[in-house]
Amino acid sequence: MRTLISYVVFFSSFIFPTKEIFAQGGALLIQQYGTYDVENEGLRKWNYDVHTFLNRFNTTNRETQGKIGMSVGGTVRYNFKKSYGLRSGIDLHRFNYAYNSANDTSVDNLVFLSVPFTGRLYPFKRVTLEMGFVYNVLLSAKGNPPTNLEDGSISYPSGTFSNSFGVLTAVHYSLWKRFSASLQYQFQKKNNSQLQRETNALAGLMLGIHYRVLSRKIPDY
């Protein structure tokens, strides 16, 4: 686990285009891990936020093209004394993608309720790294398949899509006081059948804005 954490911190030195990071090498960042106190970010042990995302997800093994969707949710975080913590919460995702084969240009609309469980690192000022798992509960699945004779999207039969596990990684950057931005990559995979047209194998990016609530401490920047 510590080796994995070291790799994450090391590679972060190449990902974030900030002055503080480029001024330090990956080895030095690894040495500094665990010395930066979460209290420097104005955080308490328990913190909460609400957030919204623009997402763009696509299937990973079908001829489809991802479209822009929306996500909203809330988070509860527990921060340890130093530079790490845990997060969970609830997110509501609406994923959209279009089939782009010659005989099929319909659009699927999937709605998932997601429960993440992740670890968070606070390696230096303003920046948070995150990695963990997510469980996705399917709420609805509608589409417009070639056999659709109705006007508008129709619900897929039960069992076409299903609940699924996934993984996520994210980078958070504190913008001002209670506001922060994030870029998150999420991947989920569970196929009911390799032969069916529809698939649970999805991957995509989410760009989010977060607002911290129920916390008396605010960073001084």
Tab-separated table of C-alpha atoms in Angstrom:
chain	number	residue	atom	x	y	z
A	1	MET	CA	0.000	0.000	0.000
A	2	ARG	CA	2.808	2.402	0.866
A	3	THR	CA	4.474	1.600	-2.447
A	4	LEU	CA	1.247	2.457	-4.271
A	5	ILE	CA	1.001	5.740	-2.367
A	6	SER	CA	4.586	6.560	-3.271
A	7	TYR	CA	3.903	5.970	-6.961
A	8	VAL	CA	0.807	8.166	-6.829
A	9	VAL	CA	2.684	11.032	-5.212
A	10	PHE	CA	5.615	10.610	-7.581
A	11	PHE	CA	3.506	10.693	-10.738
A	12	SER	CA	1.577	13.684	-9.430
A	13	SER	CA	4.754	15.718	-9.862
A	14	PHE	CA	4.309	15.356	-13.632
A	15	ILE	CA	0.529	15.854	-13.742
A	16	PHE	CA	-0.126	19.183	-12.038
A	17	PRO	CA	1.122	22.328	-13.797
A	18	THR	CA	1.742	24.345	-10.643
A	19	LYS	CA	4.775	26.273	-9.593
A	20	GLU	CA	5.110	24.405	-6.315
A	21	ILE	CA	5.248	21.012	-8.054
A	22	PHE	CA	7.672	21.832	-10.813
A	23	ALA	CA	9.983	23.304	-8.197
A	24	GLN	CA	10.287	19.874	-6.561
A	25	GLY	CA	11.232	16.455	-7.819
A	26	GLY	CA	9.209	13.296	-7.327
A	27	ALA	CA	11.627	11.908	-4.715
A	28	LEU	CA	11.270	15.034	-2.577
A	29	LEU	CA	7.478	14.829	-2.787
A	30	ILE	CA	7.609	11.254	-1.531
A	31	GLN	CA	9.734	12.373	1.411
A	32	GLN	CA	7.226	15.121	2.196
A	33	TYR	CA	4.258	12.757	2.181
A	34	GLY	CA	2.738	12.657	5.624
A	35	THR	CA	4.216	15.986	6.771
A	36	TYR	CA	1.587	18.356	5.372
A	37	ASP	CA	-1.221	18.814	7.890
A	38	VAL	CA	-4.828	18.829	6.633
A	39	GLU	CA	-5.451	21.700	9.040
A	40	ASN	CA	-3.408	23.861	6.672
A	41	GLU	CA	-6.264	23.388	4.182
A	42	GLY	CA	-8.774	24.688	6.722
A	43	LEU	CA	-10.217	21.194	7.176
A	44	ARG	CA	-11.633	19.551	10.276
A	45	LYS	CA	-11.859	15.818	10.971
A	46	TRP	CA	-15.368	15.646	9.486
A	47	ASN	CA	-16.156	17.701	6.369
A	48	TYR	CA	-19.076	17.755	3.957
A	49	ASP	CA	-19.604	19.154	0.488
A	50	VAL	CA	-22.144	19.311	-2.315
A	51	HIS	CA	-21.027	19.223	-5.924
A	52	THR	CA	-22.055	19.126	-9.556
A	53	PHE	CA	-20.241	17.620	-12.546
A	54	LEU	CA	-20.241	17.840	-16.285
A	55	ASN	CA	-19.495	14.312	-17.466
A	56	ARG	CA	-18.679	12.661	-20.770
A	57	PHE	CA	-18.863	8.856	-20.701
A	58	ASN	CA	-18.611	6.344	-23.486
A	59	THR	CA	-18.714	2.579	-23.817
A	60	THR	CA	-15.339	0.865	-23.951
A	61	ASN	CA	-16.101	-1.989	-26.332
A	62	ARG	CA	-18.858	-0.792	-28.694
A	63	GLU	CA	-19.137	1.555	-31.698
A	64	THR	CA	-20.439	4.545	-29.764
A	65	GLN	CA	-19.673	8.201	-29.158
A	66	GLY	CA	-19.927	9.822	-25.728
A	67	LYS	CA	-22.134	12.850	-25.091
A	68	ILE	CA	-22.212	15.457	-22.324
A	69	GLY	CA	-24.217	14.557	-19.203
A	70	MET	CA	-24.748	15.920	-15.699
A	71	SER	CA	-24.000	14.595	-12.221
A	72	VAL	CA	-24.861	15.927	-8.762
A	73	GLY	CA	-24.088	14.645	-5.298
A	74	GLY	CA	-22.853	15.074	-1.777
A	75	THR	CA	-19.775	13.917	0.097
A	76	VAL	CA	-18.745	13.160	3.664
A	77	ARG	CA	-15.017	13.104	4.401
A	78	TYR	CA	-13.041	12.019	7.419
A	79	ASN	CA	-9.576	13.539	7.629
A	80	PHE	CA	-6.811	12.150	9.769
A	81	LYS	CA	-4.439	14.432	11.617
A	82	LYS	CA	-1.849	14.628	8.877
A	83	SER	CA	-2.109	14.493	5.104
A	84	TYR	CA	-4.667	11.806	4.330
A	85	GLY	CA	-8.341	10.964	4.735
A	86	LEU	CA	-11.315	8.902	3.549
A	87	ARG	CA	-14.377	9.876	1.529
A	88	SER	CA	-17.816	8.463	0.816
A	89	GLY	CA	-21.152	9.888	-0.271
A	90	ILE	CA	-23.837	9.644	-2.931
A	91	ASP	CA	-23.770	10.776	-6.565
A	92	LEU	CA	-26.502	10.781	-9.187
A	93	HIS	CA	-25.094	10.362	-12.698
A	94	ARG	CA	-26.806	10.707	-16.051
A	95	PHE	CA	-24.647	9.161	-18.785
A	96	ASN	CA	-25.449	9.625	-22.492
A	97	TYR	CA	-23.842	8.134	-25.566
A	98	ALA	CA	-24.811	7.634	-29.210
A	99	TYR	CA	-24.283	4.618	-31.449
A	100	ASN	CA	-22.371	5.610	-34.572
A	101	SER	CA	-22.640	2.594	-36.842
A	102	ALA	CA	-24.129	3.005	-40.288
A	103	ASN	CA	-27.405	1.307	-39.329
A	104	ASP	CA	-27.736	2.619	-35.781
A	105	THR	CA	-27.451	6.223	-34.593
A	106	SER	CA	-29.699	5.985	-31.537
A	107	VAL	CA	-28.845	7.375	-28.093
A	108	ASP	CA	-28.777	5.583	-24.741
A	109	ASN	CA	-29.570	7.447	-21.510
A	110	LEU	CA	-28.468	5.725	-18.296
A	111	VAL	CA	-29.011	6.960	-14.736
A	112	PHE	CA	-26.905	5.537	-11.901
A	113	LEU	CA	-26.848	6.177	-8.173
A	114	SER	CA	-23.197	5.817	-7.170
A	115	VAL	CA	-21.601	5.279	-3.768
A	116	PRO	CA	-17.835	5.955	-3.756
A	117	PHE	CA	-15.307	4.875	-1.152
A	118	THR	CA	-11.926	6.468	-1.680
A	119	GLY	CA	-8.705	7.458	-0.006
A	120	ARG	CA	-7.482	11.033	-0.218
A	121	LEU	CA	-3.983	12.523	0.049
A	122	TYR	CA	-3.152	16.179	0.778
A	123	PRO	CA	0.466	16.307	-0.423
A	124	PHE	CA	0.760	20.113	-0.663
A	125	LYS	CA	-1.240	23.316	-0.481
A	126	ARG	CA	-4.545	23.471	-2.409
A	127	VAL	CA	-4.119	20.053	-4.120
A	128	THR	CA	-5.839	16.788	-3.157
A	129	LEU	CA	-5.283	13.398	-4.795
A	130	GLU	CA	-7.949	10.719	-4.649
A	131	MET	CA	-8.236	7.051	-5.603
A	132	GLY	CA	-10.740	4.329	-4.778
A	133	PHE	CA	-13.786	2.300	-5.713
A	134	VAL	CA	-17.380	3.081	-6.581
A	135	TYR	CA	-20.546	0.986	-6.623
A	136	ASN	CA	-23.136	2.002	-9.222
A	137	VAL	CA	-26.835	1.215	-8.750
A	138	LEU	CA	-28.789	1.355	-11.996
A	139	LEU	CA	-31.913	3.517	-11.645
A	140	SER	CA	-33.090	3.708	-15.249
A	141	ALA	CA	-31.958	2.808	-18.758
A	142	LYS	CA	-33.678	4.257	-21.804
A	143	GLY	CA	-32.758	4.237	-25.445
A	144	ASN	CA	-33.952	4.425	-28.987
A	145	PRO	CA	-32.892	1.114	-30.573
A	146	PRO	CA	-33.465	0.361	-34.262
A	147	THR	CA	-36.558	-1.692	-33.429
A	148	ASN	CA	-38.234	1.192	-31.569
A	149	LEU	CA	-41.598	2.024	-33.125
A	150	GLU	CA	-42.595	4.581	-30.507
A	151	ASP	CA	-42.116	8.346	-30.558
A	152	GLY	CA	-39.201	8.981	-28.178
A	153	SER	CA	-36.988	6.846	-25.986
A	154	ILE	CA	-38.238	3.658	-24.395
A	155	SER	CA	-37.121	1.771	-21.289
A	156	TYR	CA	-34.851	-1.208	-21.810
A	157	PRO	CA	-36.075	-4.585	-20.516
A	158	SER	CA	-34.954	-5.520	-17.022
A	159	GLY	CA	-31.538	-7.168	-17.063
A	160	THR	CA	-30.227	-5.352	-20.149
A	161	PHE	CA	-28.049	-3.219	-17.878
A	162	SER	CA	-27.182	-3.924	-14.251
A	163	ASN	CA	-25.480	-2.601	-11.152
A	164	SER	CA	-21.708	-2.461	-11.414
A	165	PHE	CA	-18.449	-1.844	-9.584
A	166	GLY	CA	-15.888	0.649	-10.805
A	167	VAL	CA	-12.717	2.517	-9.930
A	168	LEU	CA	-12.021	6.224	-9.882
A	169	THR	CA	-9.112	8.616	-9.615
A	170	ALA	CA	-9.426	12.360	-9.113
A	171	VAL	CA	-7.488	15.565	-8.664
A	172	HIS	CA	-8.979	18.402	-6.584
A	173	TYR	CA	-7.786	22.000	-6.500
A	174	SER	CA	-8.960	24.551	-3.916
A	175	LEU	CA	-10.064	27.681	-5.744
A	176	TRP	CA	-11.234	30.082	-3.048
A	177	LYS	CA	-12.426	29.598	0.527
A	178	ARG	CA	-15.124	26.873	0.368
A	179	PHE	CA	-14.958	26.318	-3.403
A	180	SER	CA	-12.833	23.736	-5.209
A	181	ALA	CA	-12.668	22.166	-8.658
A	182	SER	CA	-11.960	18.570	-9.616
A	183	LEU	CA	-11.140	16.410	-12.605
A	184	GLN	CA	-12.174	12.777	-12.165
A	185	TYR	CA	-11.715	9.665	-14.259
A	186	GLN	CA	-14.127	6.794	-13.620
A	187	PHE	CA	-14.307	3.323	-15.088
A	188	GLN	CA	-16.918	0.608	-14.611
A	189	LYS	CA	-17.267	-2.775	-16.221
A	190	LYS	CA	-19.781	-5.563	-16.019
A	191	ASN	CA	-21.126	-7.199	-19.167
A	192	ASN	CA	-24.170	-9.420	-19.056
A	193	SER	CA	-23.325	-10.822	-22.470
A	194	GLN	CA	-20.513	-10.200	-24.911
A	195	LEU	CA	-22.986	-10.676	-27.750
A	196	GLN	CA	-25.647	-8.166	-26.782
A	197	ARG	CA	-25.676	-4.690	-28.263
A	198	GLU	CA	-25.835	-2.910	-24.911
A	199	THR	CA	-23.000	-2.927	-22.370
A	200	ASN	CA	-22.218	-1.875	-18.823
A	201	ALA	CA	-18.579	-1.197	-19.703
A	202	LEU	CA	-18.304	2.594	-19.422
A	203	ALA	CA	-15.460	5.035	-18.864
A	204	GLY	CA	-15.273	8.782	-18.814
A	205	LEU	CA	-14.211	12.094	-17.314
A	206	MET	CA	-16.057	14.393	-14.935
A	207	LEU	CA	-15.278	18.067	-14.375
A	208	GLY	CA	-16.721	19.247	-11.077
A	209	ILE	CA	-17.301	22.224	-8.804
A	210	HIS	CA	-17.507	21.535	-5.041
A	211	TYR	CA	-18.818	23.666	-2.188
A	212	ARG	CA	-17.877	22.764	1.369
A	213	VAL	CA	-20.661	23.042	3.947
A	214	LEU	CA	-21.032	22.600	7.715
A	215	SER	CA	-17.464	23.565	8.488
A	216	ARG	CA	-16.367	26.548	10.571
A	217	LYS	CA	-12.820	26.518	9.272
A	218	ILE	CA	-12.020	28.267	5.988
A	219	PRO	CA	-8.566	28.340	4.334
A	220	ASP	CA	-6.858	31.699	4.435
A	221	TYR	CA	-6.468	32.147	0.666
